[in-house]
JSON list of C-alpha atoms in Angstrom, two decimals:
[
{"chain": "A", "resi": 99, "resn": "UNK", "atom": "CA", "xyz": [1.75, 19.20, -5.87]},
{"chain": "A", "resi": 100, "resn": "UNK", "atom": "CA", "xyz": [2.71, 15.50, -5.49]},
{"chain": "A", "resi": 101, "resn": "UNK", "atom": "CA", "xyz": [-0.19, 14.80, -3.29]},
{"chain": "A", "resi": 102, "resn": "UNK", "atom": "CA", "xyz": [-2.70, 16.23, -5.88]},
{"chain": "A", "resi": 103, "resn": "UNK", "atom": "CA", "xyz": [-0.94, 14.15, -8.53]},
{"chain": "A", "resi": 104, "resn": "UNK", "atom": "CA", "xyz": [-1.30, 11.23, -6.48]},
{"chain": "A", "resi": 105, "resn": "UNK", "atom": "CA", "xyz": [-5.24, 11.73, -5.94]},
{"chain": "A", "resi": 106, "resn": "UNK", "atom": "CA", "xyz": [-5.34, 12.30, -9.61]},
{"chain": "A", "resi": 107, "resn": "UNK", "atom": "CA", "xyz": [-3.69, 9.02, -10.61]},
{"chain": "A", "resi": 108, "resn": "UNK", "atom": "CA", "xyz": [-5.60, 7.10, -8.10]},
{"chain": "A", "resi": 109, "resn": "UNK", "atom": "CA", "xyz": [-8.93, 8.69, -9.36]},
{"chain": "A", "resi": 110, "resn": "UNK", "atom": "CA", "xyz": [-7.69, 7.65, -13.06]},
{"chain": "A", "resi": 111, "resn": "UNK", "atom": "CA", "xyz": [-7.04, 4.19, -11.74]},
{"chain": "A", "resi": 112, "resn": "UNK", "atom": "CA", "xyz": [-10.45, 3.74, -10.10]},
{"chain": "A", "resi": 113, "resn": "UNK", "atom": "CA", "xyz": [-12.11, 5.13, -13.25]},
{"chain": "A", "resi": 114, "resn": "UNK", "atom": "CA", "xyz": [-10.35, 3.13, -15.60]},
{"chain": "A", "resi": 115, "resn": "UNK", "atom": "CA", "xyz": [-10.85, 0.16, -13.32]},
{"chain": "A", "resi": 116, "resn": "UNK", "atom": "CA", "xyz": [-14.72, 0.61, -13.09]},
{"chain": "A", "resi": 117, "resn": "UNK", "atom": "CA", "xyz": [-14.87, 1.19, -16.90]},
{"chain": "A", "resi": 118, "resn": "UNK", "atom": "CA", "xyz": [-12.88, -2.07, -17.44]},
{"chain": "A", "resi": 119, "resn": "UNK", "atom": "CA", "xyz": [-14.91, -4.15, -15.05]},
{"chain": "A", "resi": 120, "resn": "UNK", "atom": "CA", "xyz": [-18.12, -2.99, -17.00]},
{"chain": "A", "resi": 121, "resn": "UNK", "atom": "CA", "xyz": [-16.84, -3.95, -20.35]},
{"chain": "A", "resi": 122, "resn": "UNK", "atom": "CA", "xyz": [-15.95, -7.34, -19.13]},
{"chain": "A", "resi": 123, "resn": "UNK", "atom": "CA", "xyz": [-18.77, -9.92, -19.93]},
{"chain": "A", "resi": 124, "resn": "UNK", "atom": "CA", "xyz": [-19.94, -12.07, -16.99]},
{"chain": "A", "resi": 125, "resn": "UNK", "atom": "CA", "xyz": [-19.97, -11.66, -13.44]},
{"chain": "A", "resi": 126, "resn": "UNK", "atom": "CA", "xyz": [-16.58, -13.25, -12.00]},
{"chain": "A", "resi": 127, "resn": "UNK", "atom": "CA", "xyz": [-14.91, -12.99, -8.55]},
{"chain": "A", "resi": 128, "resn": "UNK", "atom": "CA", "xyz": [-11.81, -11.47, -10.46]},
{"chain": "A", "resi": 129, "resn": "UNK", "atom": "CA", "xyz": [-13.80, -8.57, -11.87]},
{"chain": "A", "resi": 130, "resn": "UNK", "atom": "CA", "xyz": [-15.43, -7.83, -8.48]},
{"chain": "A", "resi": 131, "resn": "UNK", "atom": "CA", "xyz": [-12.08, -8.10, -6.64]},
{"chain": "A", "resi": 132, "resn": "UNK", "atom": "CA", "xyz": [-10.45, -5.66, -9.09]},
{"chain": "A", "resi": 133, "resn": "UNK", "atom": "CA", "xyz": [-13.51, -3.22, -8.82]},
{"chain": "A", "resi": 134, "resn": "UNK", "atom": "CA", "xyz": [-12.96, -3.33, -5.04]},
{"chain": "A", "resi": 135, "resn": "UNK", "atom": "CA", "xyz": [-9.28, -2.96, -4.88]},
{"chain": "A", "resi": 136, "resn": "UNK", "atom": "CA", "xyz": [-8.70, -0.16, -7.72]},
{"chain": "A", "resi": 137, "resn": "UNK", "atom": "CA", "xyz": [-11.76, 1.88, -5.84]},
{"chain": "A", "resi": 138, "resn": "UNK", "atom": "CA", "xyz": [-9.96, 1.30, -2.44]},
{"chain": "A", "resi": 139, "resn": "UNK", "atom": "CA", "xyz": [-6.67, 2.79, -3.69]},
{"chain": "A", "resi": 140, "resn": "UNK", "atom": "CA", "xyz": [-8.57, 6.00, -4.66]},
{"chain": "A", "resi": 141, "resn": "UNK", "atom": "CA", "xyz": [-10.88, 5.95, -1.51]},
{"chain": "A", "resi": 142, "resn": "UNK", "atom": "CA", "xyz": [-7.68, 5.58, 0.92]},
{"chain": "A", "resi": 143, "resn": "UNK", "atom": "CA", "xyz": [-5.73, 8.33, -0.71]},
{"chain": "A", "resi": 144, "resn": "UNK", "atom": "CA", "xyz": [-8.97, 10.74, -0.82]},
{"chain": "A", "resi": 145, "resn": "UNK", "atom": "CA", "xyz": [-9.20, 9.93, 2.92]},
{"chain": "A", "resi": 146, "resn": "UNK", "atom": "CA", "xyz": [-5.58, 10.57, 3.55]},
{"chain": "A", "resi": 147, "resn": "UNK", "atom": "CA", "xyz": [-6.02, 14.27, 2.28]},
{"chain": "A", "resi": 148, "resn": "UNK", "atom": "CA", "xyz": [-7.62, 15.16, 5.65]},
{"chain": "A", "resi": 149, "resn": "UNK", "atom": "CA", "xyz": [-5.85, 12.90, 8.03]},
{"chain": "A", "resi": 150, "resn": "UNK", "atom": "CA", "xyz": [-6.41, 12.88, 11.95]},
{"chain": "A", "resi": 151, "resn": "UNK", "atom": "CA", "xyz": [-2.58, 12.74, 12.25]},
{"chain": "A", "resi": 152, "resn": "UNK", "atom": "CA", "xyz": [0.49, 11.76, 10.53]},
{"chain": "A", "resi": 153, "resn": "UNK", "atom": "CA", "xyz": [0.07, 8.19, 11.73]},
{"chain": "A", "resi": 154, "resn": "UNK", "atom": "CA", "xyz": [-3.45, 8.04, 10.22]},
{"chain": "A", "resi": 155, "resn": "UNK", "atom": "CA", "xyz": [-2.10, 9.47, 6.96]},
{"chain": "A", "resi": 156, "resn": "UNK", "atom": "CA", "xyz": [0.63, 6.83, 6.99]},
{"chain": "A", "resi": 157, "resn": "UNK", "atom": "CA", "xyz": [-1.87, 4.21, 7.66]},
{"chain": "A", "resi": 158, "resn": "UNK", "atom": "CA", "xyz": [-4.09, 5.15, 4.60]},
{"chain": "A", "resi": 159, "resn": "UNK", "atom": "CA", "xyz": [-1.24, 5.26, 2.32]},
{"chain": "A", "resi": 160, "resn": "UNK", "atom": "CA", "xyz": [0.06, 1.69, 3.21]},
{"chain": "A", "resi": 161, "resn": "UNK", "atom": "CA", "xyz": [-3.43, 0.46, 2.67]},
{"chain": "A", "resi": 162, "resn": "UNK", "atom": "CA", "xyz": [-3.49, 2.13, -0.64]},
{"chain": "A", "resi": 163, "resn": "UNK", "atom": "CA", "xyz": [-0.34, 0.87, -1.50]},
{"chain": "A", "resi": 164, "resn": "UNK", "atom": "CA", "xyz": [-1.45, -2.92, -0.52]},
{"chain": "A", "resi": 165, "resn": "UNK", "atom": "CA", "xyz": [-4.50, -2.26, -2.53]},
{"chain": "A", "resi": 166, "resn": "UNK", "atom": "CA", "xyz": [-2.63, -1.01, -5.53]},
{"chain": "A", "resi": 167, "resn": "UNK", "atom": "CA", "xyz": [-0.44, -4.34, -5.54]},
{"chain": "A", "resi": 168, "resn": "UNK", "atom": "CA", "xyz": [-3.75, -6.28, -5.40]},
{"chain": "A", "resi": 169, "resn": "UNK", "atom": "CA", "xyz": [-4.93, -4.51, -8.20]},
{"chain": "A", "resi": 170, "resn": "UNK", "atom": "CA", "xyz": [-2.12, -5.43, -10.23]},
{"chain": "A", "resi": 171, "resn": "UNK", "atom": "CA", "xyz": [-2.67, -8.95, -9.31]},
{"chain": "A", "resi": 172, "resn": "UNK", "atom": "CA", "xyz": [-6.05, -9.00, -10.44]},
{"chain": "A", "resi": 173, "resn": "UNK", "atom": "CA", "xyz": [-5.08, -7.33, -13.75]},
{"chain": "A", "resi": 174, "resn": "UNK", "atom": "CA", "xyz": [-2.57, -9.96, -14.37]},
{"chain": "A", "resi": 175, "resn": "UNK", "atom": "CA", "xyz": [-5.12, -12.90, -13.64]},
{"chain": "A", "resi": 176, "resn": "UNK", "atom": "CA", "xyz": [-7.35, -10.92, -16.30]},
{"chain": "A", "resi": 177, "resn": "UNK", "atom": "CA", "xyz": [-4.51, -10.85, -18.81]},
{"chain": "A", "resi": 178, "resn": "UNK", "atom": "CA", "xyz": [-3.61, -14.50, -18.34]},
{"chain": "A", "resi": 179, "resn": "UNK", "atom": "CA", "xyz": [-7.07, -15.40, -19.03]},
{"chain": "A", "resi": 180, "resn": "UNK", "atom": "CA", "xyz": [-7.28, -13.32, -22.02]},
{"chain": "A", "resi": 181, "resn": "UNK", "atom": "CA", "xyz": [-10.08, -11.31, -20.60]},
{"chain": "A", "resi": 182, "resn": "UNK", "atom": "CA", "xyz": [-8.11, -7.83, -21.24]},
{"chain": "A", "resi": 183, "resn": "UNK", "atom": "CA", "xyz": [-5.61, -7.32, -24.05]},
{"chain": "A", "resi": 184, "resn": "UNK", "atom": "CA", "xyz": [-1.82, -6.63, -23.46]},
{"chain": "A", "resi": 185, "resn": "UNK", "atom": "CA", "xyz": [-2.23, -2.81, -24.12]},
{"chain": "A", "resi": 186, "resn": "UNK", "atom": "CA", "xyz": [-4.99, -2.48, -21.34]},
{"chain": "A", "resi": 187, "resn": "UNK", "atom": "CA", "xyz": [-3.03, -4.62, -18.84]},
{"chain": "A", "resi": 188, "resn": "UNK", "atom": "CA", "xyz": [0.25, -2.57, -19.48]},
{"chain": "A", "resi": 189, "resn": "UNK", "atom": "CA", "xyz": [-1.51, 0.75, -19.25]},
{"chain": "A", "resi": 190, "resn": "UNK", "atom": "CA", "xyz": [-3.22, 0.00, -16.08]},
{"chain": "A", "resi": 191, "resn": "UNK", "atom": "CA", "xyz": [-0.17, -2.05, -14.55]},
{"chain": "A", "resi": 192, "resn": "UNK", "atom": "CA", "xyz": [2.01, 1.04, -15.23]},
{"chain": "A", "resi": 193, "resn": "UNK", "atom": "CA", "xyz": [-0.35, 3.40, -13.74]},
{"chain": "A", "resi": 194, "resn": "UNK", "atom": "CA", "xyz": [-0.33, 1.13, -10.67]},
{"chain": "A", "resi": 195, "resn": "UNK", "atom": "CA", "xyz": [3.36, 1.06, -10.48]},
{"chain": "A", "resi": 196, "resn": "UNK", "atom": "CA", "xyz": [3.44, 4.91, -10.72]},
{"chain": "A", "resi": 197, "resn": "UNK", "atom": "CA", "xyz": [0.99, 5.28, -7.78]},
{"chain": "A", "resi": 198, "resn": "UNK", "atom": "CA", "xyz": [2.89, 2.58, -5.70]},
{"chain": "A", "resi": 199, "resn": "UNK", "atom": "CA", "xyz": [5.95, 4.33, -6.11]},
{"chain": "A", "resi": 200, "resn": "UNK", "atom": "CA", "xyz": [4.53, 7.76, -5.03]},
{"chain": "A", "resi": 201, "resn": "UNK", "atom": "CA", "xyz": [3.13, 5.99, -2.00]},
{"chain": "A", "resi": 202, "resn": "UNK", "atom": "CA", "xyz": [6.25, 4.30, -1.11]},
{"chain": "A", "resi": 203, "resn": "UNK", "atom": "CA", "xyz": [8.02, 7.70, -1.28]},
{"chain": "A", "resi": 204, "resn": "UNK", "atom": "CA", "xyz": [5.46, 9.48, 0.85]},
{"chain": "A", "resi": 205, "resn": "UNK", "atom": "CA", "xyz": [5.33, 6.53, 3.35]},
{"chain": "A", "resi": 206, "resn": "UNK", "atom": "CA", "xyz": [9.24, 7.00, 3.99]},
{"chain": "A", "resi": 207, "resn": "UNK", "atom": "CA", "xyz": [8.76, 10.84, 4.21]},
{"chain": "A", "resi": 208, "resn": "UNK", "atom": "CA", "xyz": [6.03, 10.55, 6.59]},
{"chain": "A", "resi": 209, "resn": "UNK", "atom": "CA", "xyz": [7.99, 7.90, 8.71]},
{"chain": "A", "resi": 210, "resn": "UNK", "atom": "CA", "xyz": [10.98, 10.09, 8.88]},
{"chain": "A", "resi": 211, "resn": "UNK", "atom": "CA", "xyz": [8.47, 12.83, 10.25]},
{"chain": "A", "resi": 212, "resn": "UNK", "atom": "CA", "xyz": [7.09, 10.57, 12.80]},
{"chain": "A", "resi": 213, "resn": "UNK", "atom": "CA", "xyz": [10.60, 9.47, 14.06]},
{"chain": "A", "resi": 214, "resn": "UNK", "atom": "CA", "xyz": [11.66, 13.08, 14.46]},
{"chain": "A", "resi": 215, "resn": "UNK", "atom": "CA", "xyz": [8.62, 13.82, 16.82]}
]
């Protein structure tokens, strides 16, 4: 259940990130980086659905967590430069936070399983 929710949230982040990037005028590096990092969260969580091992799943989740933190950083830059409004910033930042917390919890669980082996 939580795995499906994580996938759902990451897909929502990638979709909203893409729509946001399309709506921002100009072709800035920040928009490019936001597009890459938000889609990477979804891609890595998607790949983790069919891991080769627990270690592989853990690696994908840790990468997704880092990309999620990066997405938040780019969102903050866009907000600070008035490219996005406060509501958009908070909505996406909160979604990133939810995903990061779920990933952190999943990483702790997986690390515990790996240690028991």
